[in-house]
mmCIF file of C-alpha atoms in Angstrom:
data_model
loop_
_atom_site.group_PDB
_atom_site.id
_atom_site.type_symbol
_atom_site.label_atom_id
_atom_site.label_comp_id
_atom_site.label_asym_id
_atom_site.label_seq_id
_atom_site.Cartn_x
_atom_site.Cartn_y
_atom_site.Cartn_z
ATOM 1 C CA UNK A 1 69.287 156.968 147.558
ATOM 2 C CA UNK A 2 68.473 155.508 144.160
ATOM 3 C CA UNK A 3 71.886 156.604 142.867
ATOM 4 C CA UNK A 4 73.641 154.921 145.814
ATOM 5 C CA UNK A 5 71.621 151.707 145.260
ATOM 6 C CA UNK A 6 72.512 151.775 141.555
ATOM 7 C CA UNK A 7 76.223 152.200 142.359
ATOM 8 C CA UNK A 8 76.110 149.355 144.929
ATOM 9 C CA UNK A 9 74.345 147.123 142.376
ATOM 10 C CA UNK A 10 77.008 147.905 139.745
ATOM 11 C CA UNK A 11 79.783 147.134 142.230
ATOM 12 C CA UNK A 12 78.214 143.787 143.116
ATOM 13 C CA UNK A 13 77.804 142.912 139.413
ATOM 14 C CA UNK A 14 81.426 143.862 138.791
ATOM 15 C CA UNK A 15 82.603 141.699 141.689
ATOM 16 C CA UNK A 16 80.520 138.751 140.466
ATOM 17 C CA UNK A 17 81.969 139.114 136.965
ATOM 18 C CA UNK A 18 85.501 139.218 138.377
ATOM 19 C CA UNK A 19 84.870 136.131 140.469
ATOM 20 C CA UNK A 20 83.475 134.302 137.460
ATOM 21 C CA UNK A 21 86.522 135.294 135.434
ATOM 22 C CA UNK A 22 88.799 134.007 138.166
ATOM 23 C CA UNK A 23 86.909 130.703 138.279
ATOM 24 C CA UNK A 24 87.243 130.373 134.478
ATOM 25 C CA UNK A 25 90.949 131.174 134.643
ATOM 26 C CA UNK A 26 91.479 128.589 137.377
ATOM 27 C CA UNK A 27 89.578 126.011 135.330
ATOM 28 C CA UNK A 28 91.775 126.758 132.288
ATOM 29 C CA UNK A 29 94.951 126.474 134.334
ATOM 30 C CA UNK A 30 93.736 123.187 135.820
ATOM 31 C CA UNK A 31 92.911 121.841 132.382
ATOM 32 C CA UNK A 32 96.345 122.853 131.150
ATOM 33 C CA UNK A 33 98.097 121.170 134.095
ATOM 34 C CA UNK A 34 96.017 117.993 133.696
ATOM 35 C CA UNK A 35 96.792 117.802 129.970
ATOM 36 C CA UNK A 36 100.495 118.336 130.572
ATOM 37 C CA UNK A 37 100.537 115.662 133.271
ATOM 38 C CA UNK A 38 98.752 113.215 130.956
ATOM 39 C CA UNK A 39 101.158 114.139 128.115
ATOM 40 C CA UNK A 40 104.229 113.386 130.231
ATOM 41 C CA UNK A 41 102.747 110.153 131.602
ATOM 42 C CA UNK A 42 101.929 108.962 128.089
ATOM 43 C CA UNK A 43 105.449 109.824 126.871
ATOM 44 C CA UNK A 44 106.819 107.636 129.656
ATOM 45 C CA UNK A 45 104.476 104.826 128.601
ATOM 46 C CA UNK A 46 105.525 105.301 124.964
ATOM 47 C CA UNK A 47 109.200 104.980 125.909
ATOM 48 C CA UNK A 48 108.411 101.688 127.590
ATOM 49 C CA UNK A 49 106.436 100.369 124.566
ATOM 50 C CA UNK A 50 109.175 101.396 122.152
ATOM 51 C CA UNK A 51 111.903 99.789 124.268
ATOM 52 C CA UNK A 52 109.904 96.559 124.209
ATOM 53 C CA UNK A 53 109.498 96.816 120.441
ATOM 54 C CA UNK A 54 113.198 97.519 119.819
ATOM 55 C CA UNK A 55 114.184 94.582 121.983
ATOM 56 C CA UNK A 56 111.839 92.242 120.121
ATOM 57 C CA UNK A 57 113.072 93.570 116.786
ATOM 58 C CA UNK A 58 116.661 92.944 117.846
ATOM 59 C CA UNK A 59 115.711 89.391 118.893
ATOM 60 C CA UNK A 60 114.015 88.819 115.535
ATOM 61 C CA UNK A 61 117.094 90.116 113.741
ATOM 62 C CA UNK A 62 119.244 87.805 115.819
ATOM 63 C CA UNK A 63 117.163 84.724 114.991
ATOM 64 C CA UNK A 64 116.364 85.537 111.349
ATOM 65 C CA UNK A 65 119.621 87.226 110.434
ATOM 66 C CA UNK A 66 120.374 90.885 109.876
ATOM 67 C CA UNK A 67 120.027 90.518 106.085
ATOM 68 C CA UNK A 68 116.392 89.454 106.532
ATOM 69 C CA UNK A 69 115.291 92.286 108.810
ATOM 70 C CA UNK A 70 116.476 95.509 107.269
ATOM 71 C CA UNK A 71 115.212 98.423 105.251
ATOM 72 C CA UNK A 72 116.579 97.136 101.942
ATOM 73 C CA UNK A 73 113.644 94.734 101.834
ATOM 74 C CA UNK A 74 111.010 97.446 102.258
ATOM 75 C CA UNK A 75 108.307 97.591 99.627
ATOM 76 C CA UNK A 76 108.870 100.639 97.416
ATOM 77 C CA UNK A 77 106.025 99.883 95.031
ATOM 78 C CA UNK A 78 102.955 102.052 95.322
ATOM 79 C CA UNK A 79 100.746 100.959 98.231
ATOM 80 C CA UNK A 80 98.467 102.739 100.693
ATOM 81 C CA UNK A 81 98.997 102.723 104.438
ATOM 82 C CA UNK A 82 97.002 100.021 106.199
ATOM 83 C CA UNK A 83 96.945 102.094 109.378
ATOM 84 C CA UNK A 84 95.835 105.694 109.192
ATOM 85 C CA UNK A 85 94.264 108.474 111.198
ATOM 86 C CA UNK A 86 90.851 110.094 111.202
ATOM 87 C CA UNK A 87 91.184 113.786 111.929
ATOM 88 C CA UNK A 88 88.415 115.888 113.372
ATOM 89 C CA UNK A 89 89.490 119.466 112.823
ATOM 90 C CA UNK A 90 87.879 121.940 115.098
ATOM 91 C CA UNK A 91 88.895 124.286 117.870
ATOM 92 C CA UNK A 92 90.795 121.338 119.276
ATOM 93 C CA UNK A 93 91.894 118.828 116.621
ATOM 94 C CA UNK A 94 91.140 115.236 117.583
ATOM 95 C CA UNK A 95 92.853 112.161 116.131
ATOM 96 C CA UNK A 96 91.452 108.641 115.942
ATOM 97 C CA UNK A 97 93.603 105.698 114.965
ATOM 98 C CA UNK A 98 92.300 103.372 112.272
ATOM 99 C CA UNK A 99 94.336 100.181 112.436
ATOM 100 C CA UNK A 100 94.547 97.721 109.567
ATOM 101 C CA UNK A 101 91.698 99.078 107.516
ATOM 102 C CA UNK A 102 89.841 102.140 106.215
ATOM 103 C CA UNK A 103 87.296 104.190 108.189
ATOM 104 C CA UNK A 104 84.149 102.386 109.183
ATOM 105 C CA UNK A 105 86.164 99.560 110.550
ATOM 106 C CA UNK A 106 85.940 100.759 114.154
ATOM 107 C CA UNK A 107 84.347 97.404 114.955
ATOM 108 C CA UNK A 108 87.439 95.737 113.546
ATOM 109 C CA UNK A 109 89.599 98.006 115.655
ATOM 110 C CA UNK A 110 87.651 97.327 118.843
ATOM 111 C CA UNK A 111 87.147 93.649 118.078
ATOM 112 C CA UNK A 112 90.758 92.887 117.322
ATOM 113 C CA UNK A 113 91.825 94.775 120.421
ATOM 114 C CA UNK A 114 89.700 92.355 122.458
ATOM 115 C CA UNK A 115 91.072 89.352 120.623
ATOM 116 C CA UNK A 116 94.681 90.476 120.967
ATOM 117 C CA UNK A 117 94.074 90.957 124.705
ATOM 118 C CA UNK A 118 92.644 87.428 124.833
ATOM 119 C CA UNK A 119 95.676 86.061 123.018
ATOM 120 C CA UNK A 120 98.098 87.761 125.387
ATOM 121 C CA UNK A 121 96.194 86.397 128.402
ATOM 122 C CA UNK A 122 94.965 82.941 127.431
ATOM 123 C CA UNK A 123 92.638 81.354 129.970
ATOM 124 C CA UNK A 124 93.338 77.874 131.230
ATOM 125 C CA UNK A 125 90.568 75.472 130.217
ATOM 126 C CA UNK A 126 89.131 73.890 133.309
ATOM 127 C CA UNK A 127 87.859 70.346 133.357
ATOM 128 C CA UNK A 128 84.189 69.966 134.076
ATOM 129 C CA UNK A 129 83.209 73.346 132.532
ATOM 130 C CA UNK A 130 79.524 73.441 131.769
ATOM 131 C CA UNK A 131 78.332 72.858 128.201
ATOM 132 C CA UNK A 132 76.535 76.202 128.223
ATOM 133 C CA UNK A 133 79.653 78.198 128.987
ATOM 134 C CA UNK A 134 81.603 76.201 126.375
ATOM 135 C CA UNK A 135 78.999 76.949 123.706
ATOM 136 C CA UNK A 136 79.066 80.617 124.649
ATOM 137 C CA UNK A 137 82.865 80.674 124.407
ATOM 138 C CA UNK A 138 82.740 78.931 121.015
ATOM 139 C CA UNK A 139 80.291 81.460 119.598
ATOM 140 C CA UNK A 140 82.331 84.362 120.996
ATOM 141 C CA UNK A 141 85.481 82.888 119.466
ATOM 142 C CA UNK A 142 83.729 82.521 116.103
ATOM 143 C CA UNK A 143 82.697 86.199 116.203
ATOM 144 C CA UNK A 144 86.162 87.372 117.172
ATOM 145 C CA UNK A 145 87.695 85.087 114.504
ATOM 146 C CA UNK A 146 85.482 86.654 111.850
ATOM 147 C CA UNK A 147 86.653 90.088 112.914
ATOM 148 C CA UNK A 148 90.248 88.887 113.292
ATOM 149 C CA UNK A 149 90.613 87.510 109.724
ATOM 150 C CA UNK A 150 90.925 90.773 107.776
ATOM 151 C CA UNK A 151 93.128 92.210 110.513
ATOM 152 C CA UNK A 152 95.330 89.101 110.601
ATOM 153 C CA UNK A 153 95.568 89.189 106.812
ATOM 154 C CA UNK A 154 96.771 92.781 106.919
ATOM 155 C CA UNK A 155 99.213 91.954 109.698
ATOM 156 C CA UNK A 156 100.594 88.991 107.743
ATOM 157 C CA UNK A 157 100.894 91.149 104.633
ATOM 158 C CA UNK A 158 102.957 93.628 106.582
ATOM 159 C CA UNK A 159 105.183 90.855 107.946
ATOM 160 C CA UNK A 160 105.563 89.187 104.556
ATOM 161 C CA UNK A 161 107.956 91.959 103.487
ATOM 162 C CA UNK A 162 110.508 90.127 105.602
ATOM 163 C CA UNK A 163 109.731 86.669 104.239
ATOM 164 C CA UNK A 164 107.084 83.963 104.450
ATOM 165 C CA UNK A 165 108.335 82.436 107.673
ATOM 166 C CA UNK A 166 109.176 85.012 110.271
ATOM 167 C CA UNK A 167 110.329 84.761 113.835
ATOM 168 C CA UNK A 168 107.631 84.969 116.549
ATOM 169 C CA UNK A 169 109.690 87.846 117.945
ATOM 170 C CA UNK A 170 108.960 89.834 114.799
ATOM 171 C CA UNK A 171 105.230 89.299 115.367
ATOM 172 C CA UNK A 172 105.680 90.412 118.971
ATOM 173 C CA UNK A 173 107.540 93.501 117.769
ATOM 174 C CA UNK A 174 104.623 94.252 115.446
ATOM 175 C CA UNK A 175 102.183 94.156 118.363
ATOM 176 C CA UNK A 176 104.444 96.322 120.516
ATOM 177 C CA UNK A 177 104.670 98.965 117.823
ATOM 178 C CA UNK A 178 100.913 98.832 117.347
ATOM 179 C CA UNK A 179 100.542 99.568 121.061
ATOM 180 C CA UNK A 180 103.071 102.379 120.706
ATOM 181 C CA UNK A 181 100.950 103.810 117.873
ATOM 182 C CA UNK A 182 97.860 103.850 120.080
ATOM 183 C CA UNK A 183 99.851 105.673 122.753
ATOM 184 C CA UNK A 184 101.103 108.159 120.166
ATOM 185 C CA UNK A 185 97.569 109.005 119.071
ATOM 186 C CA UNK A 186 96.656 109.619 122.713
ATOM 187 C CA UNK A 187 99.726 111.841 123.032
ATOM 188 C CA UNK A 188 98.633 113.795 119.941
ATOM 189 C CA UNK A 189 95.205 114.369 121.508
ATOM 190 C CA UNK A 190 96.677 115.462 124.857
ATOM 191 C CA UNK A 191 98.996 117.807 122.925
ATOM 192 C CA UNK A 192 95.962 119.415 121.263
ATOM 193 C CA UNK A 193 94.231 119.808 124.635
ATOM 194 C CA UNK A 194 97.362 121.238 126.213
ATOM 195 C CA UNK A 195 97.884 123.809 123.463
ATOM 196 C CA UNK A 196 94.220 124.817 123.544
ATOM 197 C CA UNK A 197 94.290 125.276 127.324
ATOM 198 C CA UNK A 198 97.636 127.113 127.066
ATOM 199 C CA UNK A 199 96.149 129.566 124.536
ATOM 200 C CA UNK A 200 93.210 130.257 126.849
ATOM 201 C CA UNK A 201 95.488 130.866 129.852
ATOM 202 C CA UNK A 202 97.785 133.047 127.755
ATOM 203 C CA UNK A 203 94.901 135.148 126.486
ATOM 204 C CA UNK A 204 93.701 135.797 130.032
ATOM 205 C CA UNK A 205 97.148 136.694 131.342
ATOM 206 C CA UNK A 206 97.757 138.900 128.269
ATOM 207 C CA UNK A 207 94.476 140.668 128.996
ATOM 208 C CA UNK A 208 95.287 141.181 132.683
ATOM 209 C CA UNK A 209 98.728 142.692 131.796
ATOM 210 C CA UNK A 210 96.884 145.408 129.808
ATOM 211 C CA UNK B 1 104.628 130.275 101.331
ATOM 212 C CA UNK B 2 101.592 128.786 99.611
ATOM 213 C CA UNK B 3 98.518 128.358 101.794
ATOM 214 C CA UNK B 4 98.284 124.849 103.119
ATOM 215 C CA UNK B 5 95.091 123.044 102.266
ATOM 216 C CA UNK B 6 93.479 121.778 105.452
ATOM 217 C CA UNK B 7 92.664 118.127 105.800
ATOM 218 C CA UNK B 8 88.910 117.796 105.318
ATOM 219 C CA UNK B 9 87.090 116.845 108.507
ATOM 220 C CA UNK B 10 86.801 113.099 109.135
ATOM 221 C CA UNK B 11 89.021 112.061 106.224
ATOM 222 C CA UNK B 12 91.797 109.567 106.726
ATOM 223 C CA UNK B 13 95.333 110.892 106.944
ATOM 224 C CA UNK B 14 98.816 109.474 107.246
ATOM 225 C CA UNK B 15 101.437 109.322 109.957
ATOM 226 C CA UNK B 16 104.843 110.462 108.718
ATOM 227 C CA UNK B 17 108.144 109.459 110.359
ATOM 228 C CA UNK B 18 111.637 110.906 110.512
ATOM 229 C CA UNK B 19 113.527 108.441 112.675
ATOM 230 C CA UNK B 20 116.226 105.791 112.904
ATOM 231 C CA UNK B 21 115.972 102.486 111.073
ATOM 232 C CA UNK B 22 114.602 100.362 113.894
ATOM 233 C CA UNK B 23 111.867 102.857 114.784
ATOM 234 C CA UNK B 24 110.790 103.221 111.163
ATOM 235 C CA UNK B 25 110.831 99.458 110.569
ATOM 236 C CA UNK B 26 108.781 98.919 113.707
ATOM 237 C CA UNK B 27 106.105 101.394 112.706
ATOM 238 C CA UNK B 28 106.094 100.057 109.144
ATOM 239 C CA UNK B 29 105.331 96.642 110.654
ATOM 240 C CA UNK B 30 102.364 98.324 112.320
ATOM 241 C CA UNK B 31 101.059 99.288 108.878
ATOM 242 C CA UNK B 32 101.908 102.975 108.758
ATOM 243 C CA UNK B 33 103.965 102.909 105.556
ATOM 244 C CA UNK B 34 102.588 104.586 102.453
ATOM 245 C CA UNK B 35 104.113 104.851 98.987
ATOM 246 C CA UNK B 36 102.272 106.962 96.443
ATOM 247 C CA UNK B 37 102.233 106.676 92.663
ATOM 248 C CA UNK B 38 105.292 108.891 92.398
ATOM 249 C CA UNK B 39 107.104 106.497 94.775
ATOM 250 C CA UNK B 40 107.129 109.146 97.488
ATOM 251 C CA UNK B 41 107.112 107.676 100.962
ATOM 252 C CA UNK B 42 105.801 109.040 104.237
ATOM 253 C CA UNK B 43 109.030 108.289 106.073
ATOM 254 C CA UNK B 44 112.692 109.201 106.140
ATOM 255 C CA UNK B 45 115.192 106.804 107.671
ATOM 256 C CA UNK B 46 117.935 108.772 109.388
ATOM 257 C CA UNK B 47 121.373 107.205 109.602
ATOM 258 C CA UNK B 48 124.952 108.403 109.819
ATOM 259 C CA UNK B 49 124.932 109.432 106.145
ATOM 260 C CA UNK B 50 121.765 111.539 106.356
ATOM 261 C CA UNK B 51 122.506 115.252 106.144
ATOM 262 C CA UNK B 52 120.835 118.031 108.088
ATOM 263 C CA UNK B 53 119.578 119.447 104.808
ATOM 264 C CA UNK B 54 117.823 116.166 103.959
ATOM 265 C CA UNK B 55 116.162 116.100 107.367
ATOM 266 C CA UNK B 56 115.082 119.709 107.004
ATOM 267 C CA UNK B 57 113.655 119.074 103.546
ATOM 268 C CA UNK B 58 111.778 116.002 104.729
ATOM 269 C CA UNK B 59 110.368 117.920 107.710
ATOM 270 C CA UNK B 60 109.219 120.768 105.475
ATOM 271 C CA UNK B 61 107.735 118.351 102.974
ATOM 272 C CA UNK B 62 105.800 116.367 105.572
ATOM 273 C CA UNK B 63 104.485 119.480 107.313
ATOM 274 C CA UNK B 64 103.185 120.919 104.052
ATOM 275 C CA UNK B 65 101.566 117.771 102.685
ATOM 276 C CA UNK B 66 97.799 117.846 103.072
ATOM 277 C CA UNK B 67 97.489 114.075 103.589
ATOM 278 C CA UNK B 68 99.680 113.916 106.715
ATOM 279 C CA UNK B 69 98.151 114.524 110.156
ATOM 280 C CA UNK B 70 100.986 113.530 112.492
ATOM 281 C CA UNK B 71 104.759 113.684 112.049
ATOM 282 C CA UNK B 72 106.821 111.485 114.342
ATOM 283 C CA UNK B 73 110.385 112.659 114.715
ATOM 284 C CA UNK B 74 113.065 111.157 116.921
ATOM 285 C CA UNK B 75 114.080 113.760 119.441
ATOM 286 C CA UNK B 76 117.784 113.504 118.614
ATOM 287 C CA UNK B 77 116.883 114.160 114.941
ATOM 288 C CA UNK B 78 114.668 117.082 115.957
ATOM 289 C CA UNK B 79 117.654 118.526 117.850
ATOM 290 C CA UNK B 80 119.565 118.642 114.552
ATOM 291 C CA UNK B 81 116.866 120.869 113.036
ATOM 292 C CA UNK B 82 115.673 122.469 116.273
ATOM 293 C CA UNK B 83 115.269 125.914 114.700
ATOM 294 C CA UNK B 84 112.855 124.547 112.102
ATOM 295 C CA UNK B 85 110.916 122.362 114.570
ATOM 296 C CA UNK B 86 110.528 125.135 117.144
ATOM 297 C CA UNK B 87 109.373 127.657 114.591
ATOM 298 C CA UNK B 88 106.574 125.324 113.483
ATOM 299 C CA UNK B 89 103.368 126.179 115.330
ATOM 300 C CA UNK B 90 100.425 124.812 113.340
ATOM 301 C CA UNK B 91 98.000 122.375 114.997
ATOM 302 C CA UNK B 92 98.066 119.959 112.041
ATOM 303 C CA UNK B 93 100.133 118.054 111.323
ATOM 304 C CA UNK B 94 100.993 117.490 114.971
ATOM 305 C CA UNK B 95 104.725 117.129 115.540
ATOM 306 C CA UNK B 96 105.517 114.477 118.133
ATOM 307 C CA UNK B 97 109.076 114.072 119.370
ATOM 308 C CA UNK B 98 109.768 110.479 120.308
ATOM 309 C CA UNK B 99 112.682 108.757 122.024
ATOM 310 C CA UNK B 100 115.103 106.605 120.087
ATOM 311 C CA UNK B 101 117.111 103.542 121.056
ATOM 312 C CA UNK B 102 120.274 105.421 121.957
ATOM 313 C CA UNK B 103 118.753 108.755 122.937
ATOM 314 C CA UNK B 104 116.101 108.719 125.673
ATOM 315 C CA UNK B 105 113.395 111.370 125.703
ATOM 316 C CA UNK B 106 114.370 114.650 127.359
ATOM 317 C CA UNK B 107 111.404 116.902 128.271
ATOM 318 C CA UNK B 108 113.730 119.912 128.379
ATOM 319 C CA UNK B 109 114.182 119.687 124.590
ATOM 320 C CA UNK B 110 110.550 119.002 123.670
ATOM 321 C CA UNK B 111 109.349 121.923 121.512
ATOM 322 C CA UNK B 112 105.810 121.853 122.922
ATOM 323 C CA UNK B 113 106.976 121.858 126.544
ATOM 324 C CA UNK B 114 109.503 124.613 125.741
ATOM 325 C CA UNK B 115 106.665 126.672 124.326
ATOM 326 C CA UNK B 116 104.529 126.364 127.426
ATOM 327 C CA UNK B 117 107.224 126.419 130.110
ATOM 328 C CA UNK B 118 107.301 130.212 130.272
ATOM 329 C CA UNK B 119 103.957 129.941 132.086
ATOM 330 C CA UNK B 120 105.942 128.708 135.062
ATOM 331 C CA UNK B 121 108.737 131.267 134.866
ATOM 332 C CA UNK B 122 109.114 133.748 137.758
ATOM 333 C CA UNK B 123 108.431 136.699 135.473
ATOM 334 C CA UNK B 124 105.102 135.414 134.209
ATOM 335 C CA UNK B 125 103.948 134.471 137.732
ATOM 336 C CA UNK B 126 104.889 137.939 139.014
ATOM 337 C CA UNK B 127 103.116 139.681 136.146
ATOM 338 C CA UNK B 128 99.867 137.939 137.004
ATOM 339 C CA UNK B 129 99.864 139.114 140.629
#
């Protein structure tokens, strides 16, 4: 009787382990599918951002002249990149974009994102707004301006390669390509997730073949 | 091949580009451009005069540099050196194939999607059941 009980117990343990393995495998497959879906969606979004940027660049070239917006003017003297990446190497590498400054300027990154959103959607000033709300807006603007200045300086420096006075379309193109960069970093992270999930699924299916 | 030095955790790294003029100019406007003391850049502008060998050399250079974390390559350029791109399988730098003005993105040619698509092939599904 004890032997039969022991065998039954072993069978149940084996079944539980198999079920757990199946649940893990399903979770890995789901993660892989989700990452791939996100990857493809982001690629679509990137295409849209790039198209916008190319169009704005073409408009800038049209208004400024082709001789003023071309690669001959690029700065070939030694200079570091203003926009870089922070890489967290691990099982799954993770990339963080650092725009217009070195690491530790995440506040700048977040702050200027807010201010650029504000600039793209300016609010209409309503007559009869209360003094309190106006003061609050003024102080918020001051804070965002303080954060904006170094970022705007870096942006202007980047634009100055093409001259002191540049077309507004060139500035728009700059913003579009910045957005494209953010999308690209997201794509890089989804790629890492996808490859990690793919390796896990592959390992399981390789094990089951044996 | 010499062992590649890994990028230390949480250090800043560059984005390299192998693309057409407009794409490179656009990303340079976004502040990605870097020129080191030896006047080496982190980008290659591909035009009608650029040879396959130059593209291949740039790809190999960017994927072996320790200060580059992501390489952006226009998909139509990647198609010219497909054998080199597809044989690359390290996690860093990440190779991202991007569309260009005259060549929209085609998922069928993406090296990452090609690598994982066999998961959905009839053979692999049958072998799991």
